[in-house]
Amino acid sequence: MRAILLRFAGALPTLCGVVVVTFLLTRVLPGDTATYFAGPTASAESIAQIKASLGLDLPLTEQFRRYVVALVHGDLGMSLTTGQPVLTELINRLPASAELTLCGLFLAIGIALPLGVFAAVRQGSVIDHACRIVATAGVSLPVFFTGLLLVYIFYFILGWMPAPLGRLDAFASAPPAVTGFYLIDTLLARDTETFRAAAAQIVLPAGTLALFALAPIARITRASMLAVLGSEFIRTARASGLSGPTVVLTYALRNALLPVVTVLGMVFSFLLGANVLVEKVFAWPGIGSYAVEALIASDFAPVQGFVLTMAILYVLLNLGIDLLNRAIDPRARRGA
Amino acid sequence: MTQSGTIQPVLRVQDLSVAFHTRGGVVHALDRIGFAVAPGQTMALVGESGSGKSVTAYAIMGLLEAAGKITGGHAFLGETDLVATPPAELARIRGRRIAMIFQNPRAALNPIRAVGRQIADVLLRHGGATRFNAHDRAIEALRAVGIPDPARRAKAYPFELSGGMCQRVMIAIAVAARPQLLIADEPTTGLDVTTQAVVMDLIRAMAEETGMATILITHDLALAAERAERIAVMHAGHMVEEADTATLLAHPRHPYTAGLIAATPTAAGSLDALRSVPGGLPDLRGKDIPACRYAGRCERRLDACAQPLSLRDHAPNHAVACWNPLESAA
Amino acid sequence: MTNAQSSTLSHIRYVLSENPVTLGAALLFAAYAAMALFGPLIAPFDPLASDTARALQAPDWRHWFGTDQLGRDILSRVIVAARVDIGIALASVALVFAAGGLAGLAAGFFGGWIDAVIGRIADTIMAFPLFVLAMGIVAALGNTIPNIVLATAIINFPLYARVARAETLTRREAGFVDAARLSGHRDGALLLTQVLPNIMPIMVVQMSLTMGYAILNAAGLSFIGLGVRPPTAEWGIMVAEGAGFIVSGEWWIALFPGATLMLAVFCFNLLGDGLRDIVDPRRRT
């Protein structure tokens, strides 16, 4: 527990850096915000007035202080287009994004890990070649394009999947919110019909994300399994006559997972970015499409809030990865 | 072929040949190796690195890497020919009837599994324990190899133990199922001198207690002389001489053995001295390998040395592969 | 020296013969380069000329890739867009090659506070999901192509700085920098004459490895409406424009620019892998 708190403290400087950068991003644009608020016909005077009311004429340090104070109070500003506080909207939309990203991630891990393991165990086999093709092709996929391709094939041609119009079709109503994850909430409400509808909606976007994310996971799994299978302690395990599954799964895979877990940090960076594009393609009502809508309307506060939220999420995810690493590796546990 | 009297040997290796398929061609790493080990006996395989000692061990264990193939011969463990045994069955024999320990013990243990569990894994696999008592049996095994406070150490990971402790754990794993034969591949390399003696004493004690035979693989003739009852000398994938330790040291017949002995002035420092046998190993790729693989380094070379050669008894229990052996002083 | 060169050449020939995929990628790269350089000359139609009478036509002999909702020839637009996409990627990679390379060089060579500051900057950039940071930068600086170039360069900065730093450290430890210093060379001269030429190969590999990612990034930003604006032909925008027609079956509007984009990224990634095998065989996977 103490170790966890220590790790958390270790992430604080990074969080500070994130806050500074997001602050700088708001202030780099000289006067743009004020001009925008004032409207196209505004005089220089009224722009100056608005600048003053927004605190933009204050020294940078004072502006930063106010920014941090507002942040601490959970004030991320107001959205101009919706008139809602940014924080409220982000919180409302976060479960949709999280559900999608996690589904994509688990799908990717579920495919990539066995693929990488098989490729390493049967080096040079068909599966091995498939794994290498997937690893190179996967990182080349523009997610917004593969998403559209999947829609065309599975919705337009085959008709297996519903139209890409968000989390639920028009005939279903959202389950009572408990976790905000429709797949879980519908089950909690014992509403299997809505569960099926929600599942049908999430398959394609999650699949799109998974296609993208599984390449780096499969690649690193294969490489690290190969390295571990050639190591001395695997030779010992074989010399002791341990069974094939024990050697491959209990001895090799658990050791091979360490680099895989580390690479998950990079995968999350990709996934959170790709998430924005996938949300746009599938009209998914998450924080990514919120930010994109705001971007198009030059509504800057939501974009700021979005960037900050994503960065904080990413820092927390990396923290989680760190803890996972410690759970697997006794050296990391006892070393610190 | 050497026979140890009328006693049935634990392991009888006959004409064992191994080739490695590499990019540069086929490497004939082992060529018709033969030897036998009697129950309870310690036999040493001695030779410089690249002589094929470890390849012999891996071939017997069925642990050759994918590029290596057994191209002929037999390795009888009792009545079982290990060379002809299918992999799944061989996996049941390994660890149960024949076990192996390695150099660099810390790397040879799973770094993220508690050592007690690694022992328990082997006990469970070979029926030495049930899920119910595996943990206690593992602690017993640790105590048997002289690890103090075994209950606590069972929960330790290899990086928390010294090299000597790790080698004790390795020995505990190897003897967990009471095998008939232990192959110790450079078991003291990487350990400090005092620990080396302790580890070797432990191996001998375990062998005496359970009656198992030991094959000691080492480049260190002094260690072999001290610990083994018989010594087989290997050079470039050939077995060049085999005899009981006293005979071999006193009356070497093969020029290479003589060179090794001459290069071993004291027990200490023999590693450096071994390198002073002049010349290097021949290229073992392709078909033009000399019949005597030592001929290129040999001062006693004759024209006859180009003739095919095999290990022959020159005296009872003393086999040599040489066309121009040194005369025995007796 | 000539011996080393000929062995490098034979190594390249060996890698290419062992790996026909790299050869294929090199040919594909030549095709993309031709499109980027001579696009407007090759394109059969004016990429901006709309002809509503011929809107939304499926591919035929006249319009190989069909026409979009304004009747523009998609093939011509796909060809002309190569210059925009590859240009943005190339500019950003060149920028970060210079900035990140120099920063890493300085960090590795001088160490101390310079190293600490550059490391802190890199860490802070890495604390963001990179595409999201690029979105934020473009949104803040303004929606223009130079800002897309800048944003793409910034998110790649840590990677370049780290590689250059690590390579510089290796060279330092190799000792010949010390030898040169003892013979009276100044730091600046040392950096440029001793260290820089040595870390060049690995940095060039890094460039080709990140080109694909830079293209993906730029196209992704355009797809969500940042950077390049209609009616300019650009692969990301063209996919965005075609997105609405996918559900009604007009697949060609999004498919051809999307596939061209995908193939370009694939080509650069393969080329990067191949180049790495030539320059640094140790890192083969």
XYZ file of C-alpha atoms in Angstrom, chain B residues 58-300:
243
model
C 21.810 -32.217 -24.255
C 21.586 -35.005 -26.822
C 21.112 -37.586 -24.064
C 18.480 -35.392 -22.377
C 16.671 -34.693 -25.642
C 17.224 -30.975 -25.118
C 19.151 -30.095 -28.276
C 18.091 -26.793 -29.803
C 16.050 -26.964 -33.003
C 19.085 -26.747 -35.291
C 20.696 -29.808 -33.665
C 19.745 -33.325 -34.755
C 20.894 -36.737 -33.535
C 22.128 -38.412 -36.704
C 22.884 -41.823 -35.244
C 23.614 -43.942 -32.209
C 21.915 -44.870 -28.966
C 21.792 -43.766 -25.359
C 20.434 -46.545 -23.172
C 19.152 -45.489 -19.779
C 18.673 -48.969 -18.329
C 16.689 -50.671 -21.077
C 15.302 -47.427 -22.565
C 16.968 -46.004 -25.657
C 16.574 -42.272 -25.059
C 17.377 -41.508 -28.696
C 14.376 -43.506 -29.877
C 11.995 -42.279 -27.171
C 9.233 -39.924 -28.355
C 9.423 -36.373 -26.895
C 6.356 -36.644 -24.651
C 7.679 -39.811 -23.019
C 11.155 -38.328 -22.764
C 9.680 -35.398 -20.838
C 8.416 -37.883 -18.255
C 11.857 -39.472 -17.976
C 13.642 -36.145 -17.580
C 13.619 -35.012 -13.990
C 12.396 -38.442 -12.863
C 15.087 -40.895 -13.969
C 17.735 -38.515 -15.287
C 18.285 -34.951 -14.125
C 20.618 -32.115 -14.921
C 22.119 -29.061 -13.264
C 23.800 -26.182 -15.024
C 26.409 -23.502 -14.668
C 25.359 -19.997 -13.704
C 22.639 -21.245 -11.336
C 20.967 -17.893 -10.787
C 20.097 -17.564 -14.489
C 19.080 -21.202 -14.575
C 16.214 -20.603 -12.148
C 12.944 -18.909 -13.042
C 13.491 -15.300 -11.880
C 9.878 -14.551 -10.964
C 8.856 -17.780 -9.240
C 9.639 -18.469 -5.593
C 12.264 -21.225 -5.357
C 10.023 -23.382 -3.164
C 7.372 -23.384 -5.855
C 9.914 -24.313 -8.509
C 10.822 -27.373 -6.465
C 7.145 -28.102 -5.836
C 6.478 -27.944 -9.600
C 8.946 -30.762 -10.174
C 7.660 -32.796 -7.226
C 4.095 -32.482 -8.490
C 5.085 -33.382 -12.029
C 6.870 -36.573 -11.050
C 4.424 -37.767 -8.445
C 6.729 -36.962 -5.553
C 4.023 -34.903 -3.901
C 0.367 -33.996 -3.981
C -1.060 -30.482 -4.077
C -1.725 -30.948 -0.394
C 1.852 -31.581 0.721
C 3.939 -30.143 -2.153
C 4.892 -27.043 -0.204
C 6.082 -29.025 2.833
C 7.962 -31.454 0.626
C 9.686 -28.551 -1.118
C 10.816 -27.189 2.254
C 12.130 -30.648 3.159
C 14.041 -30.746 -0.111
C 15.602 -27.368 0.662
C 16.611 -28.604 4.103
C 18.144 -31.720 2.562
C 20.502 -29.608 0.435
C 21.601 -27.717 3.516
C 19.748 -24.452 3.118
C 19.312 -22.792 6.500
C 15.822 -21.608 7.473
C 14.245 -23.470 4.535
C 10.654 -22.443 5.337
C 11.567 -18.790 4.833
C 13.902 -19.406 1.891
C 11.199 -21.325 0.069
C 9.424 -18.013 -0.440
C 12.564 -16.291 -1.747
C 13.233 -15.499 -5.390
C 16.528 -16.378 -7.099
C 17.713 -12.744 -7.099
C 17.493 -12.761 -3.306
C 19.813 -15.758 -2.944
C 23.570 -16.105 -3.427
C 24.965 -18.097 -6.352
C 25.845 -20.976 -4.064
C 22.325 -20.996 -2.580
C 20.869 -21.014 -6.080
C 23.013 -23.999 -7.014
C 21.744 -25.794 -3.917
C 18.216 -25.060 -5.061
C 19.116 -26.397 -8.514
C 20.410 -29.578 -6.887
C 17.242 -29.855 -4.832
C 15.202 -29.572 -8.034
C 17.384 -32.128 -9.806
C 17.271 -34.776 -7.079
C 13.643 -34.118 -6.120
C 12.418 -37.236 -7.903
C 15.440 -39.364 -6.930
C 16.866 -39.869 -10.422
C 19.294 -42.685 -11.278
C 21.605 -40.291 -13.082
C 22.576 -36.661 -12.549
C 24.343 -34.695 -15.256
C 26.199 -31.744 -13.780
C 27.228 -29.337 -16.549
C 30.041 -27.109 -15.213
C 28.196 -26.919 -11.869
C 30.842 -24.763 -10.186
C 31.507 -22.248 -12.948
C 30.685 -18.760 -11.737
C 30.866 -19.692 -8.054
C 33.641 -18.599 -5.736
C 36.254 -21.161 -4.739
C 34.939 -22.060 -1.284
C 31.402 -22.418 -2.583
C 32.682 -24.661 -5.381
C 33.925 -27.223 -2.888
C 30.703 -27.043 -0.886
C 28.582 -27.603 -4.011
C 30.726 -30.523 -5.158
C 30.571 -32.081 -1.679
C 26.800 -31.693 -1.724
C 26.525 -33.407 -5.112
C 28.624 -36.298 -3.808
C 26.576 -36.543 -0.618
C 23.305 -36.620 -2.543
C 24.743 -39.255 -4.888
C 25.872 -41.437 -1.999
C 22.572 -41.068 -0.211
C 20.402 -41.998 -3.197
C 22.848 -44.240 -5.077
C 22.609 -42.151 -8.225
C 25.363 -41.959 -10.798
C 26.860 -38.623 -11.791
C 28.264 -37.313 -15.051
C 30.436 -34.330 -14.279
C 31.004 -32.102 -17.281
C 33.959 -29.780 -16.822
C 36.843 -28.099 -18.622
C 38.806 -28.382 -15.389
C 40.900 -31.544 -15.338
C 41.952 -30.883 -11.758
C 38.332 -30.822 -10.627
C 37.629 -34.010 -12.559
C 40.692 -35.667 -11.052
C 39.548 -34.747 -7.586
C 35.886 -35.742 -7.949
C 35.496 -38.463 -10.564
C 36.256 -42.164 -10.581
C 36.477 -42.319 -14.356
C 37.409 -39.639 -16.855
C 36.509 -39.435 -20.530
C 38.402 -36.847 -22.561
C 36.654 -35.222 -25.469
C 38.153 -33.235 -28.309
C 36.257 -31.613 -31.175
C 33.282 -33.975 -30.938
C 35.397 -37.121 -30.604
C 36.015 -39.132 -27.510
C 39.800 -39.502 -27.477
C 40.517 -41.365 -24.268
C 38.676 -42.978 -21.413
C 40.029 -44.638 -18.282
C 39.743 -44.669 -14.535
C 41.066 -41.470 -13.041
C 44.299 -42.788 -11.578
C 45.311 -44.589 -14.779
C 44.435 -41.691 -17.013
C 46.415 -39.186 -14.960
C 49.407 -41.455 -14.462
C 49.553 -43.046 -17.905
C 47.817 -40.925 -20.519
C 47.965 -42.574 -23.947
C 46.445 -39.865 -26.117
C 48.684 -36.858 -26.898
C 45.783 -34.475 -26.186
C 45.243 -35.956 -22.715
C 48.947 -35.674 -22.063
C 48.823 -32.048 -23.195
C 45.919 -31.344 -20.862
C 47.731 -32.910 -17.915
C 50.912 -31.014 -18.722
C 48.890 -27.828 -18.837
C 47.409 -28.482 -15.391
C 50.253 -27.738 -12.996
C 48.080 -27.080 -9.946
C 44.433 -27.367 -9.092
C 44.082 -23.612 -9.154
C 44.457 -21.653 -12.373
C 43.785 -24.637 -14.578
C 41.291 -22.713 -16.706
C 43.982 -20.434 -18.108
C 46.488 -23.218 -18.388
C 44.129 -25.398 -20.419
C 44.273 -22.871 -23.200
C 47.928 -23.438 -23.590
C 47.409 -26.698 -25.486
C 48.716 -25.431 -28.824
C 46.444 -24.863 -31.805
C 42.658 -24.679 -32.031
C 39.714 -26.900 -32.887
C 39.321 -27.873 -36.553
C 36.430 -26.630 -38.706
C 33.686 -29.213 -38.218
C 31.618 -28.161 -41.235
C 31.275 -30.105 -44.447
C 32.747 -33.459 -45.423
C 36.506 -32.853 -45.308
C 36.894 -33.281 -41.569
C 40.117 -35.119 -40.716
C 39.699 -38.668 -39.393
C 41.608 -37.674 -36.272
C 40.356 -34.259 -35.317
C 43.441 -33.658 -33.207
C 45.878 -34.357 -36.051
C 46.199 -30.659 -36.923
C 47.537 -29.888 -33.439
C 49.451 -33.095 -32.869
C 53.241 -33.442 -32.720
C 53.053 -37.247 -33.043
